[in-house]
Amino acid sequence: MSQALHLQVKNMTMAYADTIIQQNLEFSVKRSEIFIIMGGSGCGKSTLLRHLIGLMQPASGEVVIDDINIWDSSVEERTRTISRSGVLYQSGALFSSMTLGENIALPLSEYTSLASALIEKIVSYKLSLVGLAGFEDYYPSEISGGMRKRAGLARAMALDPDILFIDEPSAGLDPISAKLLDRLILELRDSQGTTIVMVTHELESIFSVGDSSIFLDTDEKTMIASGPPKQLLKESSDPRVLNFLTRSV
Amino acid sequence: MAESVPAKYTFDPAENQVLLHLVGDWSYSTGIPPISALLNDINSAKVTAVTFNTEKLQTWDSGLMIFLIELIDNCKQNNIQVDKTNLPQGVSRLLNLAYAVPERKGARRTVLGQPVLTKIGNVTIEMHRSWNDMLNFVGDLCKGTYNLIRGRARLRIADLFYQIEAAGPSALMIITLISTLVGMILAFVGAVQLRLFGAEIFIANLVGLGMAREMGAIMTAIIMAGRSGSAYAAQIGTMQVNEEIDALNTMGISPIEFLVLPRLLALCITMPLLCIYSIFMGIFGGAVVSAGLFDISFYQYYLQIQDFVELKHFIIGILKAAVFGVLVATAGCFRGLQCGRSASAVGFAATSAVVTSLVLIIVADAVITVICQVLGV
């Protein structure tokens, strides 16, 4: 598992029935890199993420994770590959009928044969990482949106995934919480070497944590730029990309 | 991947230090060594500091982290220094992160089993609150109906028609099936007994009276409780989850008028019609059994019903259906509006809507029967 490229997308087209969302997508994500998918609202960022985590099948093209083409392999292999990744959904997607502790324990008890005492320790460690120590017995409806998001991050990391997909981490958070979440994500990458693929249009996040990025455009229906965000800001000549990155209209 | 090697540790007696060698793979999937023996040794040997040697440490994950956290927590309690300098950089960063936000005081909950008396008390308080909610709801509903009669309710006619269609015509298939079968069952069970006296012709009376006065309305109500009542609770409950009810309130639109009244009216209008249909299907089912198994011709059956089952029985049944319609819609909408803000709350709302409807239907049926008895109809 030491190959440099962690995730590759080859000439992929995404479509709902006959409506093409994006086409000719071609990019790769290096190991331990924070990769940003950006673009305006409705350009298909979240749809792209759903393709990467195996929730939707591409109309054509390949998604390759760890050298395994996830749509050209058996169901078991696909499930195994995808279960090695963690996903943080936009609103946390915590199971509302379970406490935070049970939410985080679920992947551990489903995918490992650990004793429940050990699972409990891992749960409280994961919660302490996201700053929610002692909140095991709370239900998602009893905590704030920012806490839900951090708890969702704790659940996404429950199995020590190699790759973490994050959909709009700062949506609906105040600037300080958003920044703290960014810092947390950065810290997790630096200490564990987790690859992170993140959908966001928050400029602050894009520049502070992004190592590499692609820019999707609604009208062109494809990616119109790719590279490190700071370099894009300096070198891109495309007015759409520049307007986005400088927040000008 | 190399075999996982358990951690070894050696004492340095001169300075009362423990040097902990972490060797091999520290992953919870390959198993981490138990920590209790190590803690016992550290605590009993009066060491003052713990240091690490991680030169031979290979891969690590959360398994190592929870081992270290337990060790550090124990050392903190016993005033033992832990020197983290030799740990891999990632590990010490994660440790810093884990200890960055101390546990908020009072955050942890002690989940204890409640004593029985406390539980009874809580249930009673909850029932009282629910009863108050119910009264408030009924009050609002009366106000809404009054507004409707004055023609000032904010009710969308398109909504009303949609609800009538969803509750009425779409339910015809299932009403046909259930009512015909109930009629047939009534006829069959009755006929077996009546035949002992050679009185099979009274099957018609039994089925006609039974369907018109009781079973038509009851069966329709039960079907509608399961079909529409639960749907109302789930729809309105989901709107509650999505904050749509709050949006209505802030726009100054009463959810009672906007959501509840169309549903209430729809059931009030469709239930009597469905009930009439159900009565006829039941009587038809009885006729099929009588003709097929007990040699009573359709015409005989028809005449017997015409002679015996008076119009008042039909009217009582249809009025009952209207009352049940109001009860089913009220229970469904009430449970929906009462719904909490989670997925499981919506499920609970749908369940309790059906249960409440069924209880109300049977109780109301008993009350109406007593009233009819007293009035002599």
XYZ file of C-alpha atoms in Angstrom:
626
model
C 0.000 0.000 0.000
C 2.806 2.361 -0.665
C 2.061 3.361 -4.228
C 2.064 7.100 -4.680
C -1.337 7.386 -6.326
C -4.198 6.599 -4.021
C -7.225 7.403 -6.122
C -7.505 7.836 -9.852
C -10.396 8.907 -12.012
C -10.001 8.048 -15.684
C -12.062 9.704 -18.371
C -15.232 9.536 -16.300
C -18.676 10.739 -17.361
C -21.416 11.233 -14.796
C -25.047 11.343 -15.807
C -28.534 11.114 -14.399
C -30.416 9.079 -17.009
C -29.811 11.114 -20.197
C -28.669 14.330 -18.553
C -24.901 14.579 -18.488
C -23.637 16.231 -15.310
C -19.868 16.197 -15.983
C -17.715 14.492 -18.579
C -14.023 13.851 -19.398
C -13.043 13.930 -15.757
C -9.429 12.881 -15.363
C -7.469 13.380 -12.170
C -5.514 11.520 -9.519
C -5.044 11.959 -5.799
C -1.687 11.250 -4.195
C -1.335 9.440 -0.904
C -1.585 11.704 2.191
C -2.711 14.613 0.076
C -5.641 16.912 0.742
C -7.496 17.102 -2.530
C -10.195 19.693 -3.078
C -13.131 19.472 -5.447
C -14.462 22.960 -6.082
C -16.952 24.672 -8.299
C -20.138 26.681 -8.123
C -23.414 25.405 -6.755
C -25.052 22.729 -8.887
C -21.955 21.846 -10.922
C -21.939 18.257 -9.655
C -19.364 18.343 -6.852
C -21.425 16.238 -4.495
C -22.404 13.948 -7.363
C -18.717 13.420 -8.092
C -18.169 12.527 -4.453
C -21.023 10.017 -4.616
C -19.277 8.416 -7.588
C -15.967 8.228 -5.744
C -17.457 6.478 -2.721
C -19.298 3.946 -4.848
C -22.837 5.191 -4.271
C -23.318 5.921 -7.973
C -21.932 4.164 -11.004
C -20.254 6.324 -13.654
C -21.936 6.410 -17.063
C -18.486 5.675 -18.480
C -14.885 5.747 -17.311
C -13.142 4.352 -14.263
C -12.713 5.054 -10.580
C -9.566 3.379 -9.254
C -8.799 3.215 -5.541
C -5.595 1.457 -4.456
C -5.194 0.043 -7.977
C -8.651 -1.525 -7.809
C -11.152 -0.374 -10.404
C -14.160 -0.320 -8.119
C -16.765 -0.759 -10.840
C -14.888 -3.529 -12.614
C -14.463 -5.805 -9.615
C -16.673 -8.162 -7.672
C -19.216 -6.789 -5.219
C -17.164 -8.143 -2.296
C -13.969 -6.499 -3.489
C -15.782 -3.220 -4.044
C -17.352 -3.346 -0.578
C -13.961 -4.137 0.955
C -12.243 -1.284 -0.871
C -14.933 1.194 0.001
C -15.138 0.120 3.634
C -11.474 1.126 3.961
C -12.566 4.691 3.351
C -14.436 6.994 5.678
C -17.115 9.451 4.617
C -18.261 12.596 6.401
C -21.633 13.633 4.978
C -22.801 17.209 4.760
C -25.052 17.118 7.802
C -23.167 14.395 9.640
C -25.686 11.653 8.786
C -25.474 10.284 12.293
C -28.071 7.619 13.004
C -30.634 9.462 15.047
C -31.808 6.460 17.024
C -28.318 5.769 18.352
C -26.122 7.644 20.798
C -22.839 9.128 19.569
C -20.992 6.220 21.176
C -23.160 3.665 19.394
C -22.786 5.536 16.103
C -19.005 5.317 16.256
C -19.039 1.762 17.598
C -21.204 0.535 14.708
C -18.488 0.233 12.013
C -16.110 -1.205 14.611
C -18.512 -3.918 15.693
C -19.564 -4.648 12.109
C -16.104 -4.891 10.543
C -13.876 -6.078 13.366
C -14.112 -8.783 15.994
C -12.891 -6.583 18.829
C -14.120 -7.064 22.389
C -16.730 -4.533 23.422
C -14.479 -3.108 26.152
C -11.838 -2.333 23.527
C -14.440 -0.815 21.210
C -15.541 1.425 24.062
C -11.966 2.647 24.511
C -11.565 3.340 20.787
C -14.890 5.210 20.785
C -13.876 7.475 23.637
C -10.468 8.056 22.017
C -12.086 9.049 18.702
C -14.477 11.364 20.504
C -11.601 12.982 22.394
C -9.785 13.554 19.081
C -12.667 15.657 17.789
C -13.050 17.455 21.103
C -16.163 15.641 22.258
C -14.736 13.676 25.186
C -17.463 12.348 27.428
C -20.313 12.765 24.966
C -20.826 9.032 24.357
C -24.346 8.900 25.733
C -25.780 11.860 23.853
C -28.189 11.477 20.974
C -27.482 13.447 17.767
C -30.642 15.507 18.314
C -29.295 16.727 21.647
C -26.115 18.379 20.351
C -25.411 21.343 18.071
C -24.767 21.216 14.321
C -21.029 21.749 14.695
C -20.787 18.997 17.277
C -22.782 16.692 15.007
C -20.318 17.341 12.248
C -17.349 16.577 14.469
C -19.078 13.438 15.742
C -19.634 12.474 12.092
C -15.900 12.937 11.541
C -15.200 10.689 14.523
C -17.461 8.029 12.989
C -15.812 8.410 9.589
C -12.441 7.784 11.237
C -13.619 4.896 13.389
C -11.832 2.262 11.318
C -8.635 4.289 10.776
C -9.422 4.689 7.074
C -6.680 5.273 4.500
C -8.830 7.771 2.686
C -11.425 10.165 3.997
C -14.128 11.781 1.844
C -15.634 14.961 3.201
C -18.642 16.786 1.781
C -18.733 20.495 2.585
C -17.128 20.383 6.031
C -17.801 24.009 6.851
C -21.366 24.283 5.516
C -23.596 25.673 8.239
C -20.774 26.329 10.697
C -19.672 29.634 12.144
C -16.267 30.871 10.882
C -14.441 29.836 14.032
C -15.907 26.338 14.150
C -15.199 26.014 10.433
C -11.595 27.007 10.940
C -11.196 24.644 13.880
C -12.636 21.833 11.779
C -10.169 22.648 8.984
C -7.329 22.596 11.473
C -8.570 19.283 12.847
C -8.660 17.760 9.370
C -5.167 19.047 8.661
C -3.882 17.699 11.963
C -5.400 14.284 11.272
C -3.767 14.152 7.875
C -0.385 15.194 9.274
C -0.403 12.702 12.127
C -2.008 9.680 10.464
C -1.132 10.275 6.851
C -4.776 9.922 5.785
C -5.598 10.920 2.210
C -8.417 13.433 2.205
C -10.796 14.267 -0.639
C -12.935 17.251 0.194
C -15.778 19.024 -1.557
C -15.916 22.656 -0.577
C -16.418 26.178 -1.843
C -15.087 27.824 1.269
C -12.107 29.884 0.037
C -10.456 29.888 3.415
C -10.421 26.080 3.533
C -9.344 25.825 -0.066
C -6.224 27.906 0.443
C -5.337 26.834 3.972
C -5.548 23.068 3.607
C -5.659 22.208 -0.109
C -2.627 20.508 -1.661
C -4.266 19.946 -4.995
C -7.631 20.601 -6.550
C -9.893 20.462 -9.543
C -12.421 23.037 -10.624
C -15.714 21.862 -12.139
C -17.790 24.127 -14.344
C -21.537 23.892 -14.852
C -21.682 25.170 -18.422
C -18.666 23.354 -19.845
C -19.776 20.185 -18.034
C -16.182 19.276 -17.321
C -13.197 20.273 -15.206
C -11.690 23.519 -16.439
C -8.678 23.673 -14.135
C -6.603 21.491 -11.879
C -3.558 21.924 -9.645
C -2.649 23.350 -6.263
C -5.170 26.097 -5.374
C -2.505 28.730 -4.676
C -0.864 28.056 -8.016
C -4.255 28.287 -9.743
C -4.769 31.688 -8.177
C -1.378 32.852 -9.483
C -1.245 31.230 -12.866
C -4.733 30.477 -14.105
C -5.862 32.624 -16.987
C -9.437 31.383 -16.964
C -11.673 34.200 -15.689
C -14.210 31.748 -14.219
C -11.579 30.141 -12.003
C -10.085 33.485 -11.013
C -13.479 34.969 -10.196
C -14.227 32.004 -7.999
C -10.886 32.114 -6.216
C -10.954 35.860 -5.669
C -14.653 35.900 -4.877
C -15.388 38.575 -7.426
C -18.426 38.798 -9.648
C 3.297 -7.516 7.124
C 5.576 -8.631 9.994
C 4.205 -10.658 12.884
C 3.000 -8.418 15.652
C 5.404 -8.490 18.564
C 4.109 -7.634 22.032
C 5.620 -4.673 23.827
C 8.543 -5.280 26.105
C 9.574 -2.998 28.897
C 12.594 -2.837 31.211
C 13.186 -1.003 34.476
C 16.049 1.334 35.077
C 16.241 0.964 38.899
C 18.809 3.711 39.384
C 16.454 6.508 38.534
C 13.191 4.681 39.175
C 12.369 4.981 35.513
C 10.551 2.677 33.200
C 11.851 2.468 29.674
C 9.125 1.056 27.517
C 10.218 -0.621 24.308
C 7.441 -0.565 21.737
C 8.215 -3.238 19.176
C 6.454 -4.484 16.061
C 2.986 -3.704 14.739
C 0.591 -1.971 17.068
C -2.739 -2.373 15.390
C -5.998 -3.314 17.049
C -6.735 -5.632 14.150
C -3.677 -7.772 14.930
C -4.173 -7.390 18.673
C -2.515 -5.157 21.246
C -1.030 -6.561 24.457
C -3.063 -6.201 27.690
C -2.049 -3.184 29.695
C -3.133 -4.252 33.194
C 0.109 -6.128 34.059
C 2.202 -3.160 32.953
C 0.124 -0.744 35.011
C 0.434 -2.987 38.079
C 4.202 -3.094 37.708
C 4.474 0.645 37.241
C 2.209 1.445 40.161
C 3.839 -0.993 42.593
C 7.465 -0.191 41.702
C 7.181 3.458 42.711
C 8.574 4.692 39.412
C 8.629 8.417 38.841
C 8.897 8.556 35.083
C 8.064 6.595 31.957
C 10.027 6.947 28.753
C 9.700 5.223 25.420
C 11.926 3.585 22.911
C 10.215 3.237 19.557
C 13.132 2.382 17.290
C 11.624 -0.994 16.418
C 8.037 0.190 16.201
C 6.644 -0.594 12.770
C 3.042 0.281 11.886
C 0.570 1.686 14.383
C -3.048 2.810 14.506
C -5.719 3.586 17.084
C -4.746 0.425 18.953
C -1.449 2.050 20.045
C -3.271 5.290 20.811
C -5.742 3.776 23.266
C -2.882 1.859 24.908
C -0.925 5.084 25.412
C -3.946 7.047 26.579
C -4.695 4.467 29.240
C -1.058 4.525 30.315
C -0.934 8.317 30.481
C -4.244 8.554 32.367
C -2.932 6.072 34.918
C 0.377 7.921 35.288
C -1.398 11.242 35.756
C -3.362 9.782 38.643
C -0.199 8.517 40.310
C 1.925 11.601 39.616
C 4.271 9.781 37.277
C 5.989 11.769 34.555
C 5.487 10.567 30.982
C 8.161 11.628 28.576
C 6.653 11.679 25.092
C 9.695 12.966 23.224
C 10.713 9.635 21.755
C 7.283 8.795 20.389
C 6.793 9.096 16.619
C 5.726 12.571 15.639
C 2.285 11.511 14.445
C 1.582 9.758 17.728
C 2.502 12.731 19.886
C 0.460 15.078 17.674
C -2.572 12.830 18.028
C -2.037 12.662 21.797
C -1.936 16.438 21.949
C -5.137 16.555 19.914
C -6.871 14.031 22.152
C -5.970 15.992 25.275
C -6.513 19.412 23.682
C -10.152 19.698 24.684
C -10.605 18.479 28.235
C -13.784 16.649 28.997
C -16.493 19.194 29.691
C -17.623 19.039 33.285
C -21.012 17.409 33.612
C -20.987 16.233 30.008
C -20.739 12.584 30.922
C -24.019 11.066 31.889
C -24.547 8.330 34.356
C -27.110 6.112 32.737
C -28.664 4.400 35.700
C -31.769 2.277 35.717
C -34.563 4.396 37.139
C -36.524 3.135 40.125
C -40.032 1.935 39.279
C -41.729 4.800 41.122
C -39.707 7.378 39.165
C -40.697 5.681 35.931
C -44.383 5.692 36.901
C -44.078 9.353 37.857
C -42.406 10.284 34.578
C -44.993 8.395 32.540
C -47.784 10.152 34.438
C -46.266 13.581 33.868
C -45.788 12.715 30.196
C -49.421 11.582 29.909
C -50.599 14.787 31.518
C -48.543 16.824 29.066
C -49.790 14.784 26.125
C -53.371 15.265 27.325
C -52.822 19.028 27.488
C -51.371 18.979 23.960
C -54.396 17.042 22.782
C -56.808 19.552 24.310
C -54.875 22.452 22.773
C -54.954 20.718 19.423
C -58.698 20.086 19.611
C -59.197 23.723 20.608
C -57.142 24.930 17.629
C -59.035 22.563 15.403
C -62.392 23.977 16.546
C -61.108 27.495 15.903
C -59.906 26.431 12.462
C -63.235 24.847 11.655
C -65.035 27.987 12.788
C -62.794 30.031 10.474
C -63.553 27.597 7.696
C -67.289 27.984 8.197
C -66.907 31.758 8.110
C -64.943 31.233 4.908
C -61.779 32.756 6.328
C -59.584 29.709 6.685
C -56.339 29.538 4.689
C -57.162 26.296 2.986
C -56.047 25.518 -0.526
C -58.789 23.929 -2.568
C -56.213 22.090 -4.704
C -54.877 20.483 -1.529
C -58.345 19.430 -0.499
C -59.000 17.746 -3.851
C -55.643 16.027 -3.741
C -56.348 14.694 -0.251
C -59.838 13.548 -1.267
C -58.358 11.663 -4.178
C -55.638 10.093 -2.067
C -58.084 9.030 0.635
C -61.069 8.048 -1.532
C -60.706 6.519 -4.991
C -57.225 5.150 -4.277
C -58.624 3.147 -1.362
C -61.411 1.487 -3.368
C -59.474 -1.665 -4.259
C -58.588 -2.591 -0.718
C -62.062 -1.666 0.575
C -63.597 -3.942 -2.081
C -61.419 -6.854 -1.083
C -61.779 -6.531 2.681
C -65.510 -5.735 2.719
C -66.465 -8.561 0.379
C -64.472 -11.015 2.453
C -65.975 -9.738 5.720
C -69.458 -10.122 4.231
C -68.667 -13.650 3.147
C -67.243 -14.571 6.540
C -70.284 -13.129 8.356
C -72.585 -15.100 6.062
C -70.688 -18.328 6.446
C -70.321 -18.214 10.230
C -73.957 -17.190 10.669
C -75.328 -19.724 8.213
C -73.680 -22.695 9.897
C -75.528 -21.799 13.116
C -78.829 -20.798 11.485
C -78.965 -24.023 9.512
C -79.415 -25.935 12.770
C -82.849 -24.323 12.979
C -83.539 -24.451 9.263
C -83.443 -20.664 9.222
C -80.783 -20.047 6.568
C -82.845 -17.237 5.031
C -81.944 -15.060 8.021
C -78.372 -14.942 6.770
C -79.535 -11.931 4.798
C -80.697 -10.203 7.971
C -77.487 -10.992 9.746
C -75.215 -9.788 6.954
C -77.341 -6.783 6.064
C -77.728 -5.553 9.613
C -74.144 -6.392 10.551
C -72.607 -4.605 7.587
C -74.929 -1.599 7.631
C -74.803 -0.838 11.337
C -71.346 -1.987 12.349
C -68.912 -3.697 10.077
C -69.080 -1.343 7.083
C -68.072 1.655 9.146
C -65.608 -0.221 11.366
C -63.780 -1.944 8.531
C -63.554 1.272 6.512
C -62.255 3.102 9.568
C -59.636 0.471 10.309
C -58.430 0.484 6.708
C -58.287 4.267 6.639
C -56.448 4.382 9.976
C -53.759 2.151 8.540
C -53.754 3.788 5.135
C -54.378 7.495 5.643
C -53.934 8.086 9.380
C -50.390 6.743 9.390
C -49.594 8.603 6.157
C -50.770 11.887 7.695
C -48.621 11.344 10.767
C -45.563 10.479 8.658
C -46.066 13.411 6.230
C -46.617 16.029 8.904
C -43.926 14.456 11.086
C -41.373 14.719 8.273
C -42.420 18.327 7.730
C -41.756 18.856 11.421
C -38.264 17.343 11.003
C -37.571 19.624 8.004
C -38.738 22.683 9.946
C -41.542 23.173 7.409
C -44.096 23.515 10.218
C -41.952 26.284 11.748
C -41.830 27.977 8.353
C -45.633 27.917 8.150
C -45.919 29.343 11.640
C -43.525 32.192 10.927
C -45.445 33.047 7.756
C -48.471 33.416 9.977
C -50.181 30.464 8.352
C -51.778 28.154 10.855
C -50.635 24.559 10.251
C -54.045 23.515 11.522
C -55.814 25.342 8.704
C -53.197 24.641 6.077
C -52.432 20.993 6.796
C -54.977 19.512 9.151
C -58.257 20.904 7.810
C -57.831 19.594 4.236
C -57.084 16.141 5.585
C -59.915 16.266 8.085
C -62.401 17.414 5.454
C -61.117 14.846 3.002
C -61.710 11.967 5.394
C -65.024 13.475 6.538
C -66.229 13.483 2.931
C -64.735 10.218 1.712
C -65.330 7.984 4.720
C -69.180 7.982 4.502
C -68.951 7.321 0.752
C -66.449 4.528 1.246
C -68.636 3.171 4.017
C -71.695 2.984 1.703
C -69.555 1.195 -0.846
C -68.210 -1.140 1.825
C -71.738 -1.992 3.049
C -72.848 -2.937 -0.448
C -69.725 -4.970 -1.100
C -70.256 -6.809 2.192
C -73.873 -7.557 1.383
C -72.783 -8.742 -2.035
C -70.193 -11.046 -0.439
C -72.893 -12.491 1.804
C -75.110 -13.047 -1.230
C -72.393 -14.998 -3.005
C -71.931 -17.335 -0.036
C -75.706 -17.735 0.476
C -76.305 -18.540 -3.157
C -73.286 -20.742 -3.558
C -73.394 -22.797 -0.388
C -76.815 -22.480 1.176
C -79.282 -22.511 -1.731
C -80.665 -19.015 -1.214
C -81.174 -17.281 -4.521
C -79.946 -13.737 -5.097
C -83.560 -12.538 -5.457
C -84.669 -14.122 -2.178
C -81.668 -12.594 -0.452
C -82.432 -9.204 -1.968
C -86.084 -9.271 -0.881
C -85.171 -10.355 2.634
C -82.711 -7.473 2.987
C -85.181 -4.996 1.553
C -87.817 -6.119 4.042
C -85.679 -6.241 7.074
C -82.777 -3.782 6.897
C -84.322 -0.374 7.292
C -82.852 2.866 6.064
C -82.072 3.993 9.642
C -79.480 1.228 9.976
C -77.678 2.536 6.921
C -77.859 6.080 8.220
C -76.423 5.085 11.587
C -73.556 3.266 9.862
C -72.804 6.195 7.583
C -72.885 8.697 10.437
C -70.495 6.477 12.350
C -68.169 6.475 9.358
C -68.146 10.274 9.320
C -67.297 10.353 13.041
C -64.540 7.773 12.554
C -63.176 9.835 9.671
C -62.825 12.853 11.949
C -61.143 10.710 14.602
C -58.670 9.063 12.205
C -57.661 12.386 10.635
C -57.397 14.089 14.019
C -55.256 11.333 15.527
C -52.985 11.165 12.460
C -52.428 14.924 12.231
C -52.071 15.333 15.989
C -49.366 12.683 16.221
C -47.630 14.204 13.209
C -47.552 17.683 14.732
C -46.385 16.225 18.044
C -43.508 14.465 16.277
C -39.896 14.962 17.423
C -37.072 15.931 15.104
C -35.539 12.582 14.184
C -36.124 9.658 11.858
C -37.184 7.358 14.663
C -39.638 9.990 15.928
C -41.418 9.893 12.548
C -41.761 6.129 12.825
C -43.087 6.467 16.335
C -45.575 9.128 15.205
C -46.938 6.841 12.474
C -47.289 3.926 14.874
C -48.950 5.914 17.599
C -51.284 7.536 15.050
C -52.629 4.107 14.080
C -52.889 2.901 17.668
C -54.631 6.088 18.788
C -57.036 5.893 15.825
C -57.975 2.293 16.574
C -58.588 2.987 20.257
C -60.664 6.070 19.447
C -62.660 4.185 16.795
C -63.643 1.361 19.134
C -64.415 3.678 22.051
C -66.485 5.948 19.811
C -68.317 2.934 18.420
C -69.218 1.798 21.936
C -70.438 5.277 22.871
C -72.554 5.598 19.723
C -74.059 2.157 20.317
C -75.076 3.149 23.834
C -76.568 6.419 22.579
C -78.549 4.561 19.902
C -79.787 2.149 22.568
C -80.954 4.981 24.791
C -82.633 6.766 21.879
C -84.160 3.483 20.791
C -82.899 3.575 17.191
